[in-house]
Amino acid sequence: MEKKDKEFRKISIDAFFNFEADGLDIAHKQVKLIHHTGDFPASGDQFEIAVRNFFRKKLPEKYYISNGHIIDTALSSSPQLDFIIADNFRTPILYKTYNDTEYLTYESIYSYAEIKSSWDKKYITEFITTSQRLDSFMHRSKIEPNFIEAGGKGIFVDKPTTKNPFKNPLLTFMFVGNSDAFSFEHIKELYNTTDWKFLPNVICLFDKGLIVNISKKSLEDKVFKINLYPEFIEEKDENEWILLNFDKKRSTLGTMYYIVLEHLNTCVLGYPNMLDYMQKIFDINQNNIDFINDY
């Protein structure tokens, strides 16, 4: 029997996220049950763990998922963050305590996020404060636009391969389980007065949609273009923050996942120099050096 020439069947990829979205829903319902018992810390942890496990299972082994502290070579430390994506192949963990608190090298960090089971307007203010403090008190070297990875530690080419000023920006976001209490009035003034580099790149309202930055001109041309790194935008008036509405949680979750994937595919990290960390940790200096030839 001769096969007829016809198009291949299209796959509904978004439906594949049904299972994971249902899992997060179950975890969120458990938050309410545990909260009613009075065990408030455990109730908050329940949803955080579910979100981390979603990304841990979906992302390749190259990426390490944690909820610890970021630390730089000066030993400045961030507060504990709910969600961190690090490069699993570049020694992300500087130290892990007996109670499993992890300190991760700043050079190995791709992304961090705050995870909340429900919306409260104070959370966005707290997020901005954390972002500003990381920018003021912590440092990591910027990867030049003409640097490419090519085995070992990479090489520099004669032309930049990105229009961005550096290749290792952080992707920061908030992930909120229930947004019934959300109002645009909670964020409108902050988004109009805060430097965009301190705002979350994305706010994921699991039951509502995603707050992202888009190009207004592209939208006029009927092209939806998300600005993954609003901090790099110079012409602010030509771009705008919007809520991308979804009527299905699976669509919100799937879109957030692919945004994270795009960042991971394009971000180029530096390498943590463990000898630099060692020197600061153990206070190695001229006072504790003895020269063999002096004896």
PDB file of C-alpha atoms in Angstrom:
ATOM      1  CA  MET A   1       0.000   0.000   0.000  1.00  0.00           C
ATOM      2  CA  GLU A   2       1.486   3.309  -1.088  1.00  0.00           C
ATOM      3  CA  LYS A   3       1.940   5.971   1.593  1.00  0.00           C
ATOM      4  CA  LYS A   4       0.275   9.263   0.810  1.00  0.00           C
ATOM      5  CA  ASP A   5       2.244  12.481   0.928  1.00  0.00           C
ATOM      6  CA  LYS A   6       0.953  14.430   3.934  1.00  0.00           C
ATOM      7  CA  GLU A   7       2.190  16.650   6.739  1.00  0.00           C
ATOM      8  CA  PHE A   8       3.584  15.127   9.896  1.00  0.00           C
ATOM      9  CA  ARG A   9       1.290  15.246  12.902  1.00  0.00           C
ATOM     10  CA  LYS A  10       1.888  18.271  15.108  1.00  0.00           C
ATOM     11  CA  ILE A  11       2.686  17.565  18.761  1.00  0.00           C
ATOM     12  CA  SER A  12       1.030  19.587  21.526  1.00  0.00           C
ATOM     13  CA  ILE A  13       4.217  20.208  23.494  1.00  0.00           C
ATOM     14  CA  ASP A  14       2.425  22.458  25.994  1.00  0.00           C
ATOM     15  CA  ALA A  15       0.301  19.503  27.115  1.00  0.00           C
ATOM     16  CA  PHE A  16       3.481  17.740  28.250  1.00  0.00           C
ATOM     17  CA  PHE A  17       3.717  20.258  31.094  1.00  0.00           C
ATOM     18  CA  ASN A  18       0.352  19.147  32.521  1.00  0.00           C
ATOM     19  CA  PHE A  19       1.940  16.577  34.795  1.00  0.00           C
ATOM     20  CA  GLU A  20       4.503  19.007  36.252  1.00  0.00           C
ATOM     21  CA  ALA A  21       1.913  21.771  36.678  1.00  0.00           C
ATOM     22  CA  ASP A  22      -0.374  19.340  38.521  1.00  0.00           C
ATOM     23  CA  GLY A  23       2.543  18.399  40.771  1.00  0.00           C
ATOM     24  CA  LEU A  24       3.141  22.032  41.706  1.00  0.00           C
ATOM     25  CA  ASP A  25      -0.581  22.423  42.329  1.00  0.00           C
ATOM     26  CA  ILE A  26      -0.553  19.497  44.757  1.00  0.00           C
ATOM     27  CA  ALA A  27       2.464  20.952  46.556  1.00  0.00           C
ATOM     28  CA  HIS A  28       0.683  24.304  46.840  1.00  0.00           C
ATOM     29  CA  LYS A  29      -2.394  22.667  48.366  1.00  0.00           C
ATOM     30  CA  GLN A  30      -0.141  20.933  50.881  1.00  0.00           C
ATOM     31  CA  VAL A  31       1.251  24.360  51.824  1.00  0.00           C
ATOM     32  CA  LYS A  32      -2.214  25.386  53.012  1.00  0.00           C
ATOM     33  CA  LEU A  33      -2.706  22.158  54.963  1.00  0.00           C
ATOM     34  CA  ILE A  34       0.663  22.407  56.709  1.00  0.00           C
ATOM     35  CA  HIS A  35       0.132  26.125  57.358  1.00  0.00           C
ATOM     36  CA  HIS A  36      -3.069  25.361  59.274  1.00  0.00           C
ATOM     37  CA  THR A  37      -1.117  23.061  61.612  1.00  0.00           C
ATOM     38  CA  GLY A  38       1.013  26.029  62.672  1.00  0.00           C
ATOM     39  CA  ASP A  39       4.253  24.717  61.143  1.00  0.00           C
ATOM     40  CA  PHE A  40       4.892  27.890  59.128  1.00  0.00           C
ATOM     41  CA  PRO A  41       8.515  27.210  58.021  1.00  0.00           C
ATOM     42  CA  ALA A  42       7.580  23.749  56.720  1.00  0.00           C
ATOM     43  CA  SER A  43       4.582  25.141  54.828  1.00  0.00           C
ATOM     44  CA  GLY A  44       6.791  27.606  52.956  1.00  0.00           C
ATOM     45  CA  ASP A  45       9.422  24.967  52.189  1.00  0.00           C
ATOM     46  CA  GLN A  46       6.892  22.641  50.570  1.00  0.00           C
ATOM     47  CA  PHE A  47       6.294  24.779  47.469  1.00  0.00           C
ATOM     48  CA  GLU A  48       9.948  25.844  47.201  1.00  0.00           C
ATOM     49  CA  ILE A  49      11.048  22.207  47.137  1.00  0.00           C
ATOM     50  CA  ALA A  50       8.495  21.374  44.433  1.00  0.00           C
ATOM     51  CA  VAL A  51       9.715  24.200  42.163  1.00  0.00           C
ATOM     52  CA  ARG A  52      13.373  23.254  42.672  1.00  0.00           C
ATOM     53  CA  ASN A  53      12.581  19.607  41.942  1.00  0.00           C
ATOM     54  CA  PHE A  54      10.800  20.571  38.718  1.00  0.00           C
ATOM     55  CA  PHE A  55      13.913  22.296  37.378  1.00  0.00           C
ATOM     56  CA  ARG A  56      16.229  19.642  38.829  1.00  0.00           C
ATOM     57  CA  LYS A  57      14.439  16.914  36.886  1.00  0.00           C
ATOM     58  CA  LYS A  58      14.022  18.884  33.655  1.00  0.00           C
ATOM     59  CA  LEU A  59      17.481  20.426  33.271  1.00  0.00           C
ATOM     60  CA  PRO A  60      20.553  18.442  32.124  1.00  0.00           C
ATOM     61  CA  GLU A  61      23.152  17.291  34.660  1.00  0.00           C
ATOM     62  CA  LYS A  62      25.347  20.198  33.612  1.00  0.00           C
ATOM     63  CA  TYR A  63      23.238  22.423  35.868  1.00  0.00           C
ATOM     64  CA  TYR A  64      23.179  22.331  39.648  1.00  0.00           C
ATOM     65  CA  ILE A  65      20.059  23.424  41.556  1.00  0.00           C
ATOM     66  CA  SER A  66      20.472  24.784  45.074  1.00  0.00           C
ATOM     67  CA  ASN A  67      18.940  27.076  47.680  1.00  0.00           C
ATOM     68  CA  GLY A  68      22.003  28.450  49.368  1.00  0.00           C
ATOM     69  CA  HIS A  69      24.247  31.505  49.525  1.00  0.00           C
ATOM     70  CA  ILE A  70      26.292  33.075  46.745  1.00  0.00           C
ATOM     71  CA  ILE A  71      29.823  33.999  47.816  1.00  0.00           C
ATOM     72  CA  ASP A  72      32.536  35.946  45.947  1.00  0.00           C
ATOM     73  CA  THR A  73      36.339  35.877  46.243  1.00  0.00           C
ATOM     74  CA  ALA A  74      36.246  38.628  48.875  1.00  0.00           C
ATOM     75  CA  LEU A  75      34.044  36.207  50.916  1.00  0.00           C
ATOM     76  CA  SER A  76      31.074  38.555  50.714  1.00  0.00           C
ATOM     77  CA  SER A  77      27.925  36.456  50.997  1.00  0.00           C
ATOM     78  CA  SER A  78      24.371  36.906  49.765  1.00  0.00           C
ATOM     79  CA  PRO A  79      21.398  36.117  51.982  1.00  0.00           C
ATOM     80  CA  GLN A  80      19.991  32.612  51.610  1.00  0.00           C
ATOM     81  CA  LEU A  81      18.275  32.420  48.226  1.00  0.00           C
ATOM     82  CA  ASP A  82      15.323  30.131  47.518  1.00  0.00           C
ATOM     83  CA  PHE A  83      16.553  29.001  44.125  1.00  0.00           C
ATOM     84  CA  ILE A  84      19.941  29.021  42.396  1.00  0.00           C
ATOM     85  CA  ILE A  85      21.082  27.518  39.086  1.00  0.00           C
ATOM     86  CA  ALA A  86      24.836  26.945  38.924  1.00  0.00           C
ATOM     87  CA  ASP A  87      27.233  25.233  36.542  1.00  0.00           C
ATOM     88  CA  ASN A  88      27.660  21.720  37.889  1.00  0.00           C
ATOM     89  CA  PHE A  89      30.957  21.208  36.020  1.00  0.00           C
ATOM     90  CA  ARG A  90      32.811  24.192  37.513  1.00  0.00           C
ATOM     91  CA  THR A  91      32.920  23.402  41.242  1.00  0.00           C
ATOM     92  CA  PRO A  92      29.880  25.486  42.169  1.00  0.00           C
ATOM     93  CA  ILE A  93      29.927  24.554  45.871  1.00  0.00           C
ATOM     94  CA  LEU A  94      32.648  26.273  47.857  1.00  0.00           C
ATOM     95  CA  TYR A  95      31.489  24.768  51.142  1.00  0.00           C
ATOM     96  CA  LYS A  96      28.593  22.711  52.450  1.00  0.00           C
ATOM     97  CA  THR A  97      27.808  22.748  56.177  1.00  0.00           C
ATOM     98  CA  TYR A  98      26.609  19.831  58.290  1.00  0.00           C
ATOM     99  CA  ASN A  99      23.032  21.115  58.060  1.00  0.00           C
ATOM    100  CA  ASP A 100      23.334  21.138  54.220  1.00  0.00           C
ATOM    101  CA  THR A 101      23.604  24.923  53.869  1.00  0.00           C
ATOM    102  CA  GLU A 102      25.518  25.525  50.644  1.00  0.00           C
ATOM    103  CA  TYR A 103      27.855  28.375  49.691  1.00  0.00           C
ATOM    104  CA  LEU A 104      28.287  28.647  45.918  1.00  0.00           C
ATOM    105  CA  THR A 105      30.964  30.513  43.989  1.00  0.00           C
ATOM    106  CA  TYR A 106      29.635  33.642  42.278  1.00  0.00           C
ATOM    107  CA  GLU A 107      31.452  32.840  39.029  1.00  0.00           C
ATOM    108  CA  SER A 108      29.468  29.613  38.608  1.00  0.00           C
ATOM    109  CA  ILE A 109      25.974  31.136  39.005  1.00  0.00           C
ATOM    110  CA  TYR A 110      23.578  31.349  36.065  1.00  0.00           C
ATOM    111  CA  SER A 111      20.423  32.425  37.832  1.00  0.00           C
ATOM    112  CA  TYR A 112      18.725  32.983  41.155  1.00  0.00           C
ATOM    113  CA  ALA A 113      15.101  33.383  42.169  1.00  0.00           C
ATOM    114  CA  GLU A 114      12.768  33.853  45.100  1.00  0.00           C
ATOM    115  CA  ILE A 115       9.911  31.372  45.427  1.00  0.00           C
ATOM    116  CA  LYS A 116       6.718  32.331  47.264  1.00  0.00           C
ATOM    117  CA  SER A 117       3.606  30.234  47.766  1.00  0.00           C
ATOM    118  CA  SER A 118       1.402  33.338  47.530  1.00  0.00           C
ATOM    119  CA  TRP A 119       1.786  36.988  46.540  1.00  0.00           C
ATOM    120  CA  ASP A 120       2.512  39.779  48.988  1.00  0.00           C
ATOM    121  CA  LYS A 121       3.507  43.232  47.717  1.00  0.00           C
ATOM    122  CA  LYS A 122       6.413  43.346  50.169  1.00  0.00           C
ATOM    123  CA  TYR A 123       8.134  40.517  48.275  1.00  0.00           C
ATOM    124  CA  ILE A 124       8.953  42.650  45.229  1.00  0.00           C
ATOM    125  CA  THR A 125      10.497  45.332  47.453  1.00  0.00           C
ATOM    126  CA  GLU A 126      12.563  42.696  49.257  1.00  0.00           C
ATOM    127  CA  PHE A 127      13.673  41.267  45.913  1.00  0.00           C
ATOM    128  CA  ILE A 128      14.871  44.652  44.683  1.00  0.00           C
ATOM    129  CA  THR A 129      16.746  45.252  47.939  1.00  0.00           C
ATOM    130  CA  THR A 130      18.562  41.905  47.598  1.00  0.00           C
ATOM    131  CA  SER A 131      19.405  42.665  43.961  1.00  0.00           C
ATOM    132  CA  GLN A 132      20.791  46.095  44.858  1.00  0.00           C
ATOM    133  CA  ARG A 133      22.890  44.687  47.690  1.00  0.00           C
ATOM    134  CA  LEU A 134      24.378  41.972  45.467  1.00  0.00           C
ATOM    135  CA  ASP A 135      25.294  44.626  42.930  1.00  0.00           C
ATOM    136  CA  SER A 136      26.854  46.924  45.563  1.00  0.00           C
ATOM    137  CA  PHE A 137      28.703  44.488  47.786  1.00  0.00           C
ATOM    138  CA  MET A 138      29.560  41.498  45.603  1.00  0.00           C
ATOM    139  CA  HIS A 139      31.750  41.218  42.530  1.00  0.00           C
ATOM    140  CA  ARG A 140      32.412  38.837  39.675  1.00  0.00           C
ATOM    141  CA  SER A 141      34.362  39.552  36.528  1.00  0.00           C
ATOM    142  CA  LYS A 142      32.353  40.281  33.398  1.00  0.00           C
ATOM    143  CA  ILE A 143      32.905  37.986  30.415  1.00  0.00           C
ATOM    144  CA  GLU A 144      33.865  40.038  27.359  1.00  0.00           C
ATOM    145  CA  PRO A 145      31.537  40.027  24.293  1.00  0.00           C
ATOM    146  CA  ASN A 146      34.316  38.610  22.076  1.00  0.00           C
ATOM    147  CA  PHE A 147      35.021  35.618  24.333  1.00  0.00           C
ATOM    148  CA  ILE A 148      33.886  32.170  23.208  1.00  0.00           C
ATOM    149  CA  GLU A 149      34.193  28.771  24.848  1.00  0.00           C
ATOM    150  CA  ALA A 150      36.383  26.478  22.770  1.00  0.00           C
ATOM    151  CA  GLY A 151      37.727  23.816  25.091  1.00  0.00           C
ATOM    152  CA  GLY A 152      39.764  24.558  28.153  1.00  0.00           C
ATOM    153  CA  LYS A 153      39.009  28.094  29.239  1.00  0.00           C
ATOM    154  CA  GLY A 154      38.023  29.477  25.840  1.00  0.00           C
ATOM    155  CA  ILE A 155      39.498  32.023  23.444  1.00  0.00           C
ATOM    156  CA  PHE A 156      39.001  35.630  22.359  1.00  0.00           C
ATOM    157  CA  VAL A 157      37.955  36.388  18.786  1.00  0.00           C
ATOM    158  CA  ASP A 158      38.368  39.636  16.844  1.00  0.00           C
ATOM    159  CA  LYS A 159      34.647  40.503  16.782  1.00  0.00           C
ATOM    160  CA  PRO A 160      32.012  40.414  19.540  1.00  0.00           C
ATOM    161  CA  THR A 161      29.469  37.615  19.230  1.00  0.00           C
ATOM    162  CA  THR A 162      26.747  39.458  21.150  1.00  0.00           C
ATOM    163  CA  LYS A 163      25.383  43.007  21.259  1.00  0.00           C
ATOM    164  CA  ASN A 164      25.259  42.817  25.045  1.00  0.00           C
ATOM    165  CA  PRO A 165      28.117  44.492  26.974  1.00  0.00           C
ATOM    166  CA  PHE A 166      29.047  41.209  28.653  1.00  0.00           C
ATOM    167  CA  LYS A 167      28.158  37.525  28.347  1.00  0.00           C
ATOM    168  CA  ASN A 168      27.450  36.434  31.915  1.00  0.00           C
ATOM    169  CA  PRO A 169      24.398  38.371  33.121  1.00  0.00           C
ATOM    170  CA  LEU A 170      22.308  36.806  35.844  1.00  0.00           C
ATOM    171  CA  LEU A 171      18.741  35.755  35.086  1.00  0.00           C
ATOM    172  CA  THR A 172      16.690  36.693  38.141  1.00  0.00           C
ATOM    173  CA  PHE A 173      13.044  35.918  38.695  1.00  0.00           C
ATOM    174  CA  MET A 174      10.238  35.469  41.186  1.00  0.00           C
ATOM    175  CA  PHE A 175       8.029  32.372  41.156  1.00  0.00           C
ATOM    176  CA  VAL A 176       4.667  32.872  42.912  1.00  0.00           C
ATOM    177  CA  GLY A 177       2.204  30.025  43.423  1.00  0.00           C
ATOM    178  CA  ASN A 178      -1.012  31.973  44.040  1.00  0.00           C
ATOM    179  CA  SER A 179      -1.553  35.541  42.849  1.00  0.00           C
ATOM    180  CA  ASP A 180      -5.099  36.222  44.102  1.00  0.00           C
ATOM    181  CA  ALA A 181      -3.734  39.117  46.187  1.00  0.00           C
ATOM    182  CA  PHE A 182      -1.713  40.551  43.269  1.00  0.00           C
ATOM    183  CA  SER A 183      -2.493  44.028  41.966  1.00  0.00           C
ATOM    184  CA  PHE A 184      -0.707  46.085  39.315  1.00  0.00           C
ATOM    185  CA  GLU A 185      -0.756  48.932  41.831  1.00  0.00           C
ATOM    186  CA  HIS A 186       1.702  46.903  43.933  1.00  0.00           C
ATOM    187  CA  ILE A 187       4.400  47.135  41.270  1.00  0.00           C
ATOM    188  CA  LYS A 188       3.535  50.048  38.969  1.00  0.00           C
ATOM    189  CA  GLU A 189       5.456  52.767  40.827  1.00  0.00           C
ATOM    190  CA  LEU A 190       8.425  50.488  41.521  1.00  0.00           C
ATOM    191  CA  TYR A 191       8.709  49.538  37.867  1.00  0.00           C
ATOM    192  CA  ASN A 192       8.581  53.193  36.840  1.00  0.00           C
ATOM    193  CA  THR A 193      11.203  54.393  39.330  1.00  0.00           C
ATOM    194  CA  THR A 194      13.631  51.481  39.775  1.00  0.00           C
ATOM    195  CA  ASP A 195      16.671  50.839  37.587  1.00  0.00           C
ATOM    196  CA  TRP A 196      15.650  47.874  35.440  1.00  0.00           C
ATOM    197  CA  LYS A 197      18.778  45.925  36.331  1.00  0.00           C
ATOM    198  CA  PHE A 198      17.466  45.569  39.897  1.00  0.00           C
ATOM    199  CA  LEU A 199      14.025  44.309  38.875  1.00  0.00           C
ATOM    200  CA  PRO A 200      13.424  40.595  38.353  1.00  0.00           C
ATOM    201  CA  ASN A 201      13.860  39.701  34.685  1.00  0.00           C
ATOM    202  CA  VAL A 202      10.599  37.779  35.017  1.00  0.00           C
ATOM    203  CA  ILE A 203       7.829  37.467  37.593  1.00  0.00           C
ATOM    204  CA  CYS A 204       6.150  34.099  37.162  1.00  0.00           C
ATOM    205  CA  LEU A 205       2.623  34.197  38.573  1.00  0.00           C
ATOM    206  CA  PHE A 206       1.947  30.480  38.270  1.00  0.00           C
ATOM    207  CA  ASP A 207      -1.852  30.841  38.174  1.00  0.00           C
ATOM    208  CA  LYS A 208      -1.939  33.976  36.033  1.00  0.00           C
ATOM    209  CA  GLY A 209       0.987  34.384  33.646  1.00  0.00           C
ATOM    210  CA  LEU A 210       4.377  36.082  33.309  1.00  0.00           C
ATOM    211  CA  ILE A 211       5.468  39.681  33.810  1.00  0.00           C
ATOM    212  CA  VAL A 212       8.163  40.287  31.202  1.00  0.00           C
ATOM    213  CA  ASN A 213       9.713  43.155  29.265  1.00  0.00           C
ATOM    214  CA  ILE A 214       8.925  43.363  25.538  1.00  0.00           C
ATOM    215  CA  SER A 215       9.759  45.454  22.494  1.00  0.00           C
ATOM    216  CA  LYS A 216       6.815  47.724  21.616  1.00  0.00           C
ATOM    217  CA  LYS A 217       7.985  48.157  18.020  1.00  0.00           C
ATOM    218  CA  SER A 218       8.153  44.393  17.467  1.00  0.00           C
ATOM    219  CA  LEU A 219       4.662  44.037  18.887  1.00  0.00           C
ATOM    220  CA  GLU A 220       3.385  46.667  16.439  1.00  0.00           C
ATOM    221  CA  ASP A 221       4.874  44.497  13.695  1.00  0.00           C
ATOM    222  CA  LYS A 222       2.958  41.553  15.203  1.00  0.00           C
ATOM    223  CA  VAL A 223       6.139  39.955  16.530  1.00  0.00           C
ATOM    224  CA  PHE A 224       6.240  39.116  20.237  1.00  0.00           C
ATOM    225  CA  LYS A 225       9.790  39.675  21.464  1.00  0.00           C
ATOM    226  CA  ILE A 226      10.752  39.212  25.100  1.00  0.00           C
ATOM    227  CA  ASN A 227      13.727  41.246  26.280  1.00  0.00           C
ATOM    228  CA  LEU A 228      15.541  38.643  28.328  1.00  0.00           C
ATOM    229  CA  TYR A 229      17.924  41.220  29.863  1.00  0.00           C
ATOM    230  CA  PRO A 230      16.102  44.532  30.429  1.00  0.00           C
ATOM    231  CA  GLU A 231      19.221  45.891  32.179  1.00  0.00           C
ATOM    232  CA  PHE A 232      20.938  46.168  28.783  1.00  0.00           C
ATOM    233  CA  ILE A 233      18.168  48.235  27.169  1.00  0.00           C
ATOM    234  CA  GLU A 234      19.116  51.856  26.511  1.00  0.00           C
ATOM    235  CA  GLU A 235      15.935  53.052  24.780  1.00  0.00           C
ATOM    236  CA  LYS A 236      13.516  52.460  27.633  1.00  0.00           C
ATOM    237  CA  ASP A 237      10.625  54.248  25.903  1.00  0.00           C
ATOM    238  CA  GLU A 238      10.664  51.708  23.090  1.00  0.00           C
ATOM    239  CA  ASN A 239      10.098  48.810  25.494  1.00  0.00           C
ATOM    240  CA  GLU A 240       7.538  48.049  28.143  1.00  0.00           C
ATOM    241  CA  TRP A 241       6.690  45.690  31.005  1.00  0.00           C
ATOM    242  CA  ILE A 242       3.586  43.591  30.382  1.00  0.00           C
ATOM    243  CA  LEU A 243       1.674  40.679  31.874  1.00  0.00           C
ATOM    244  CA  LEU A 244       1.541  37.779  29.450  1.00  0.00           C
ATOM    245  CA  ASN A 245      -1.767  36.164  30.435  1.00  0.00           C
ATOM    246  CA  PHE A 246      -2.289  32.409  30.358  1.00  0.00           C
ATOM    247  CA  ASP A 247      -5.463  30.537  31.218  1.00  0.00           C
ATOM    248  CA  LYS A 248      -3.559  27.306  31.891  1.00  0.00           C
ATOM    249  CA  LYS A 249      -0.868  26.860  34.537  1.00  0.00           C
ATOM    250  CA  ARG A 250       0.960  24.450  32.259  1.00  0.00           C
ATOM    251  CA  SER A 251       1.486  27.290  29.773  1.00  0.00           C
ATOM    252  CA  THR A 252       2.896  29.597  32.449  1.00  0.00           C
ATOM    253  CA  LEU A 253       5.214  26.878  33.714  1.00  0.00           C
ATOM    254  CA  GLY A 254       6.355  25.822  30.254  1.00  0.00           C
ATOM    255  CA  THR A 255       7.043  29.382  29.111  1.00  0.00           C
ATOM    256  CA  MET A 256       9.069  30.087  32.264  1.00  0.00           C
ATOM    257  CA  TYR A 257      11.054  26.911  31.661  1.00  0.00           C
ATOM    258  CA  TYR A 258      11.920  27.847  28.067  1.00  0.00           C
ATOM    259  CA  ILE A 259      12.955  31.352  29.146  1.00  0.00           C
ATOM    260  CA  VAL A 260      15.364  29.755  31.619  1.00  0.00           C
ATOM    261  CA  LEU A 261      16.632  27.405  28.895  1.00  0.00           C
ATOM    262  CA  GLU A 262      17.304  30.299  26.530  1.00  0.00           C
ATOM    263  CA  HIS A 263      19.363  32.029  29.207  1.00  0.00           C
ATOM    264  CA  LEU A 264      21.347  28.866  29.946  1.00  0.00           C
ATOM    265  CA  ASN A 265      22.031  28.343  26.242  1.00  0.00           C
ATOM    266  CA  THR A 266      23.452  31.836  25.724  1.00  0.00           C
ATOM    267  CA  CYS A 267      25.083  32.745  29.051  1.00  0.00           C
ATOM    268  CA  VAL A 268      28.864  32.199  29.195  1.00  0.00           C
ATOM    269  CA  LEU A 269      30.297  31.906  32.696  1.00  0.00           C
ATOM    270  CA  GLY A 270      33.758  32.522  34.030  1.00  0.00           C
ATOM    271  CA  TYR A 271      35.705  30.041  36.128  1.00  0.00           C
ATOM    272  CA  PRO A 272      36.008  30.201  39.917  1.00  0.00           C
ATOM    273  CA  ASN A 273      39.681  30.425  40.858  1.00  0.00           C
ATOM    274  CA  MET A 274      39.789  28.186  43.910  1.00  0.00           C
ATOM    275  CA  LEU A 275      43.276  29.414  44.843  1.00  0.00           C
ATOM    276  CA  ASP A 276      41.915  32.960  45.164  1.00  0.00           C
ATOM    277  CA  TYR A 277      39.132  31.702  47.422  1.00  0.00           C
ATOM    278  CA  MET A 278      41.638  29.615  49.409  1.00  0.00           C
ATOM    279  CA  GLN A 279      43.906  32.603  50.013  1.00  0.00           C
ATOM    280  CA  LYS A 280      41.046  34.656  51.480  1.00  0.00           C
ATOM    281  CA  ILE A 281      39.521  31.803  53.484  1.00  0.00           C
ATOM    282  CA  PHE A 282      42.758  30.848  55.241  1.00  0.00           C
ATOM    283  CA  ASP A 283      44.229  34.353  55.346  1.00  0.00           C
ATOM    284  CA  ILE A 284      47.398  33.456  53.471  1.00  0.00           C
ATOM    285  CA  ASN A 285      49.808  36.415  53.426  1.00  0.00           C
ATOM    286  CA  GLN A 286      53.462  37.355  53.963  1.00  0.00           C
ATOM    287  CA  ASN A 287      53.163  36.864  57.709  1.00  0.00           C
ATOM    288  CA  ASN A 288      52.659  33.113  57.427  1.00  0.00           C
ATOM    289  CA  ILE A 289      55.237  32.383  54.741  1.00  0.00           C
ATOM    290  CA  ASP A 290      58.668  30.935  55.573  1.00  0.00           C
ATOM    291  CA  PHE A 291      61.277  30.730  52.811  1.00  0.00           C
ATOM    292  CA  ILE A 292      63.173  27.427  52.738  1.00  0.00           C
ATOM    293  CA  ASN A 293      66.427  29.119  51.697  1.00  0.00           C
ATOM    294  CA  ASP A 294      66.348  31.276  54.843  1.00  0.00           C
ATOM    295  CA  TYR A 295      67.121  28.200  56.952  1.00  0.00           C
TER     296      TYR A 295
END
